[in-house]
């Protein structure tokens, strides 16, 4: 069985690519054409590079079923990279990843046609959160181009949230004299994410894209832009360290293998835990005297921080622990906030998977009660937090039963039946997501 990625169409700053799945994979695709919009002219990008965004999103779905992928033209470096990434994912997920063959009518050895020393600038996938800001701090001497992607955390049609994102990122870039570029893609809408969740959630700790596809996918979206701008390296900030022993879709074994033409990905900061990254940011703040908002929340419609979700709580606590006042970095926090965080733990108000457990245990490992903190009540809070059994919290805060039921039902439906019932399953999925 083969998934066919068609000849890409490049028009100014937009690339489109049709995807035709094999019959057994139809349930995992919506039928949409992959479309990516850039804020740069990509007219000169060759087909072997222009097809990379589609290939990067389609390949893992094909691998999950042992299917092949075919395309008219593929860059030689990216072809080799896909083989290595497929092997890495198969080691992470031996239960379901079986990489098939990638076939191309034409394979270009150096698709961009330029000498390597002409591609010497760098880019950084940037959200304004802890991981990407820490990566900027590490690479600030190189003045990387900041790259924001609309179509993952912020949907391609969520214009208000995207406006909020840009209003956060652009002042950060402007104050530092950095170029800021944007990518808008419907690639995740091309994949039937609820169905992928229904089939593969039992194997992954998180969502399909986070657990399997986002390292390859996000770097793949950057390929035409990197060609147009001459970016030899595209940094993607690490989410974890080697201490996190669960499979994850962004990892050195994946991101450091992704390459095309003379460009390549770099999984950045893998040696630093999240709290170490906050401490690195704190050192930068002390050195420069700067204050700037961090954007870590995915729930606030205005693109800011809601101050009421697990990730906001985690970031607030990490900032206080590092001696930074959260109120100076885009949050609202005082003694009552710490009390609310403690109460949320005690009533298991949020779902904690292995990913979040890892980060909270990292915070616990850095607790030092001899330090002074910028928020009243922090010493008592950290004394309590240090004694919390995170494993017990994670085991109690399980996803809603209706979400598990919806996944089990959809997993066993033949495609024609599922297609007719999709609106029902989609509604169940949205209810369960809102409840978590």
XYZ file of C-alpha atoms in Angstrom:
436
model
C 0.000 0.000 0.000
C 1.246 3.497 -0.859
C 0.432 7.076 0.134
C 1.063 9.367 -2.834
C 2.257 12.953 -2.303
C 1.586 14.831 -5.521
C 3.643 17.372 -7.437
C 3.803 20.566 -5.341
C 2.398 23.792 -6.746
C 4.380 26.902 -5.802
C 2.743 30.302 -6.255
C 4.624 33.279 -4.827
C 4.649 32.634 -1.083
C 2.388 29.555 -1.069
C 2.961 25.864 -1.690
C 0.183 23.314 -2.117
C 0.460 19.554 -2.370
C -2.256 16.914 -2.792
C -2.136 13.730 -0.731
C -3.750 10.500 -1.919
C -3.752 7.819 0.785
C -4.098 4.113 0.163
C -7.488 2.606 0.947
C -6.403 1.258 4.320
C -5.152 4.727 5.365
C -8.111 6.801 4.175
C -9.520 6.962 7.687
C -6.459 8.910 8.852
C -6.781 11.702 6.266
C -9.497 14.318 5.784
C -9.040 14.727 2.028
C -7.707 18.284 2.272
C -4.749 19.464 0.208
C -1.641 20.433 2.191
C -1.220 24.207 2.009
C 1.577 26.267 3.537
C 1.804 30.069 3.370
C 5.086 31.877 4.035
C 5.844 35.562 4.469
C 8.674 35.227 1.966
C 8.856 34.625 -1.782
C 9.461 30.913 -2.364
C 8.989 30.995 -6.147
C 12.515 29.669 -6.730
C 12.150 26.731 -4.359
C 12.511 23.502 -6.386
C 9.826 20.791 -6.181
C 12.135 18.469 -4.235
C 12.214 21.043 -1.414
C 8.620 22.287 -1.804
C 7.250 18.781 -1.210
C 9.014 18.412 2.166
C 6.208 19.929 4.328
C 3.716 17.381 3.001
C 6.140 14.459 3.179
C 7.107 15.328 6.755
C 3.476 15.053 7.899
C 2.413 12.105 5.770
C 5.377 9.785 6.363
C 4.776 9.014 10.072
C 1.140 8.081 9.366
C 2.269 5.729 6.598
C 4.968 4.255 8.863
C 2.399 3.575 11.579
C 0.779 1.166 9.125
C 3.854 -0.160 7.331
C 2.864 1.622 4.104
C 5.137 3.188 1.485
C 5.229 6.841 0.418
C 5.670 8.002 -3.185
C 6.459 11.466 -4.551
C 7.592 12.837 -7.934
C 10.770 14.458 -6.575
C 12.584 14.249 -3.246
C 15.740 15.951 -2.048
C 18.504 13.375 -1.505
C 19.418 14.672 1.951
C 15.780 14.612 3.062
C 15.271 11.142 1.595
C 18.164 9.859 3.715
C 16.853 11.784 6.723
C 13.415 10.162 6.458
C 15.010 6.735 6.561
C 16.891 7.614 9.737
C 13.884 9.281 11.379
C 11.717 6.271 10.534
C 14.236 3.981 12.222
C 14.297 6.245 15.298
C 10.499 6.217 15.597
C 10.451 2.437 15.127
C 12.799 2.111 18.112
C 10.542 4.401 20.149
C 7.295 2.726 19.072
C 8.035 -0.861 18.027
C 4.370 -1.750 18.648
C 3.135 0.137 15.608
C 5.858 1.924 13.612
C 7.144 -0.069 10.644
C 8.761 2.334 8.143
C 7.935 1.595 4.556
C 9.845 2.681 1.478
C 9.943 6.219 0.115
C 9.888 6.147 -3.687
C 10.627 9.117 -5.922
C 10.769 9.551 -9.691
C 13.604 12.046 -9.236
C 16.139 12.366 -6.425
C 18.253 15.532 -6.249
C 21.557 15.337 -4.392
C 21.795 19.107 -3.694
C 18.393 20.489 -4.515
C 19.145 24.093 -3.642
C 22.029 24.382 -6.115
C 24.068 26.686 -3.863
C 27.397 26.171 -2.130
C 27.163 25.250 1.547
C 28.893 28.456 2.677
C 26.054 30.500 1.144
C 23.607 28.944 3.638
C 25.133 30.104 6.907
C 22.348 31.934 8.771
C 20.176 30.254 11.386
C 16.531 30.117 12.357
C 14.767 29.294 15.615
C 11.251 27.934 15.902
C 9.867 30.382 18.430
C 6.764 30.537 20.611
C 7.968 32.914 23.306
C 7.753 30.137 25.905
C 10.416 28.873 28.282
C 12.043 26.410 25.875
C 12.337 28.723 22.856
C 13.377 31.779 24.899
C 16.104 29.699 26.550
C 17.271 28.620 23.079
C 17.370 32.269 22.000
C 19.477 33.100 25.061
C 21.888 30.294 24.137
C 22.211 31.400 20.485
C 21.672 35.146 20.774
C 25.134 35.994 19.425
C 24.108 34.436 16.084
C 20.957 36.602 15.910
C 18.719 33.787 14.647
C 15.606 34.452 12.587
C 12.592 33.746 14.794
C 10.028 31.488 13.086
C 6.429 31.314 14.285
C 4.097 28.573 13.045
C 0.333 29.027 12.814
C -1.347 25.676 12.516
C -0.250 23.748 15.585
C -0.949 25.273 19.013
C -2.759 28.147 17.278
C -5.039 26.875 14.521
C -4.803 28.198 10.935
C -8.208 29.875 11.301
C -7.743 31.284 14.817
C -6.958 34.796 13.705
C -7.538 36.485 17.085
C -5.213 34.094 18.915
C -2.650 34.407 16.143
C -2.810 38.188 16.406
C -2.139 37.839 20.125
C 0.810 35.564 19.377
C 2.331 38.076 16.982
C 1.772 40.940 19.396
C 3.822 38.977 21.887
C 6.634 37.778 19.606
C 7.241 40.879 17.494
C 8.202 43.239 20.366
C 10.622 40.578 21.605
C 12.205 40.391 18.144
C 12.179 44.170 17.544
C 13.954 44.991 20.805
C 16.745 42.646 19.812
C 16.954 43.570 16.136
C 15.879 40.109 14.991
C 14.099 39.109 11.805
C 10.769 37.433 12.494
C 9.092 35.161 9.943
C 5.798 33.296 9.922
C 4.514 30.018 8.527
C 0.796 29.275 8.231
C -0.223 25.713 7.458
C -3.248 23.439 7.431
C -1.045 20.331 7.575
C -2.637 19.118 10.802
C -6.098 19.581 9.276
C -5.054 17.214 6.494
C -4.541 14.506 9.119
C -7.610 13.118 10.866
C -6.244 13.696 14.344
C -9.242 12.293 16.283
C -8.934 9.020 14.390
C -5.158 8.907 14.900
C -5.820 9.452 18.598
C -8.415 6.701 18.639
C -5.981 4.191 17.161
C -2.674 5.153 18.730
C -3.366 6.863 22.071
C -2.837 3.499 23.790
C 0.805 3.626 22.646
C 1.660 7.300 23.202
C 1.897 9.642 26.187
C 0.031 12.606 24.769
C -1.433 13.510 21.400
C -0.359 11.974 18.072
C 1.477 15.031 16.789
C 3.267 15.758 20.066
C 4.230 12.145 20.653
C 5.087 11.111 17.089
C 5.135 13.824 14.460
C 5.950 17.333 15.588
C 9.766 17.377 15.396
C 9.837 16.156 11.805
C 6.651 18.077 10.957
C 7.655 21.507 12.229
C 11.156 21.303 10.770
C 9.670 20.095 7.478
C 7.396 23.141 7.342
C 10.521 25.317 7.565
C 12.306 23.737 4.579
C 11.037 26.073 1.790
C 11.527 29.110 4.049
C 15.052 28.034 4.968
C 15.860 27.648 1.264
C 14.523 31.130 0.488
C 16.343 32.814 3.397
C 19.584 30.827 3.324
C 19.171 29.266 6.773
C 21.715 26.519 7.280
C 20.433 25.542 10.732
C 16.914 25.558 12.138
C 16.859 25.159 15.909
C 13.916 23.459 17.608
C 13.945 23.737 21.388
C 13.982 20.511 23.387
C 11.030 19.703 25.637
C 12.858 17.118 27.743
C 16.258 15.717 28.635
C 17.709 12.221 28.504
C 16.131 11.707 31.933
C 12.676 11.542 30.343
C 12.402 7.918 29.266
C 9.062 8.097 27.439
C 8.993 8.355 23.611
C 8.360 11.860 22.282
C 7.979 13.314 18.800
C 10.835 15.801 19.177
C 14.124 14.198 20.196
C 17.785 14.389 19.123
C 17.380 11.053 17.340
C 14.704 12.718 15.188
C 15.419 16.443 14.908
C 19.186 16.162 14.484
C 18.621 13.783 11.559
C 16.271 16.085 9.631
C 18.086 17.783 6.760
C 17.600 19.020 3.203
C 20.002 20.594 0.724
C 22.630 22.318 2.883
C 20.235 22.874 5.824
C 19.592 20.787 8.897
C 17.620 20.733 12.118
C 19.121 21.076 15.575
C 17.419 19.733 18.689
C 18.513 22.426 21.101
C 18.972 22.339 24.871
C 18.508 18.600 25.437
C 21.031 18.745 28.268
C 18.944 21.299 30.201
C 15.820 20.495 32.204
C 12.976 23.008 32.092
C 13.945 24.441 35.453
C 17.565 24.767 34.317
C 16.278 26.686 31.303
C 14.356 29.045 33.584
C 17.546 29.553 35.564
C 19.381 30.301 32.304
C 16.708 32.908 31.516
C 17.093 34.308 35.043
C 20.836 34.723 34.477
C 20.101 36.543 31.203
C 17.649 38.828 33.013
C 20.223 39.601 35.683
C 22.864 40.297 33.021
C 20.701 42.563 30.862
C 18.187 43.977 33.330
C 15.405 43.178 30.844
C 11.872 42.065 31.654
C 9.624 40.495 29.029
C 6.472 38.361 28.999
C 6.778 34.637 28.538
C 3.994 32.975 26.575
C 3.406 29.406 27.706
C -0.396 29.043 27.820
C -2.453 27.352 25.109
C -5.857 28.242 26.604
C -5.979 32.034 26.540
C -7.893 33.271 23.482
C -6.002 36.579 23.425
C -2.639 34.833 23.087
C -1.521 35.556 26.645
C -1.492 33.417 29.788
C -4.696 32.331 31.544
C -2.968 31.947 34.960
C -5.308 29.034 35.683
C -4.067 25.948 33.809
C -1.447 23.356 34.688
C 1.184 24.859 32.405
C 0.657 28.382 33.757
C 0.873 26.997 37.298
C 4.051 25.105 36.451
C 5.686 28.162 34.886
C 4.688 30.466 37.755
C 6.193 28.042 40.272
C 9.366 27.625 38.201
C 9.856 31.398 37.926
C 9.368 31.924 41.676
C 11.813 29.108 42.409
C 14.423 30.795 40.162
C 13.949 34.106 41.994
C 11.927 35.798 39.226
C 8.685 37.628 39.949
C 6.034 36.092 37.643
C 4.222 39.446 37.541
C 7.147 40.838 35.531
C 6.971 38.010 32.968
C 3.352 37.914 31.861
C 1.618 36.276 34.820
C -0.417 37.335 37.829
C 0.797 35.697 41.019
C 0.686 36.260 44.774
C 0.210 34.203 47.925
C -3.347 33.310 46.882
C -2.051 31.940 43.573
C 0.241 29.535 45.382
C -2.686 28.469 47.574
C -4.766 27.863 44.445
C -1.998 25.742 42.915
C -1.794 23.646 46.069
C -5.574 23.208 46.110
C -5.529 22.155 42.434
C -3.007 19.431 43.258
C -4.990 18.215 46.236
C -8.217 17.841 44.234
C -6.414 16.515 41.093
C -7.934 19.315 39.046
C -5.758 18.727 35.981
C -4.589 15.654 34.082
C -0.937 14.857 34.745
C 0.726 12.530 32.250
C 4.353 11.379 32.293
C 5.332 14.567 30.445
C 3.973 16.920 33.118
C 5.038 14.654 35.957
C 8.619 14.829 34.660
C 8.594 18.640 34.786
C 7.055 18.857 38.274
C 9.582 16.366 39.625
C 12.292 18.520 38.049
C 10.957 21.503 40.024
C 10.997 19.415 43.188
C 14.636 18.469 42.556
C 15.590 22.173 42.510
C 13.764 23.220 45.680
C 16.095 25.103 48.025
C 14.323 26.400 51.121
C 17.322 28.537 52.099
C 16.704 30.881 49.167
C 14.592 34.027 49.310
C 11.605 34.193 46.970
C 9.838 37.160 45.327
C 6.299 36.010 46.297
C 4.935 35.878 49.854
C 4.235 32.397 51.138
C 6.620 30.742 48.686
C 8.791 29.114 51.346
C 5.809 27.326 52.903
C 4.547 26.404 49.451
C 7.853 24.823 48.409
C 8.109 22.991 51.724
C 4.729 21.422 50.909
C 5.544 20.809 47.222
C 8.772 19.025 48.102
C 6.744 16.302 49.812
C 4.157 15.714 47.080
C 4.134 12.226 45.541
C 3.919 13.153 41.860
C 3.550 9.527 40.798
C 0.411 9.238 42.919
C -0.971 12.498 41.494
C -0.323 11.277 37.938
C -2.058 7.950 38.592
C -5.177 9.642 40.014
C -5.619 12.336 37.334
C -6.684 10.130 34.421
C -8.487 11.287 31.250
C -12.282 11.321 31.313
C -13.934 7.933 30.761
C -15.967 9.251 27.823
C -12.735 10.112 25.980
C -11.448 6.547 26.392
C -14.824 5.180 25.283
C -14.921 7.391 22.181
C -11.404 6.286 21.201
C -12.272 2.608 21.638
C -15.431 2.891 19.528
C -13.775 4.799 16.680
C -10.747 2.501 16.664
C -12.878 -0.465 15.622
C -15.099 1.174 13.008
C -14.554 0.489 9.287
C -13.840 3.702 7.400
C -17.240 4.153 5.644
C -19.066 3.764 8.974
C -16.648 6.049 10.771
C -17.009 8.672 8.039
C -20.770 8.813 8.565
C -20.379 9.015 12.355
C -17.437 11.440 12.354
C -19.496 14.458 13.534
C -20.601 12.459 16.597
C -17.075 11.358 17.449
C -15.702 14.829 16.814
C -18.239 16.270 19.266
C -17.259 13.699 21.892
C -13.606 14.513 21.338
C -14.201 18.233 21.834
C -16.228 17.603 25.005
C -13.496 15.429 26.488
C -10.811 17.951 25.551
C -12.738 20.795 27.156
C -13.212 18.687 30.274
C -9.502 18.110 30.648
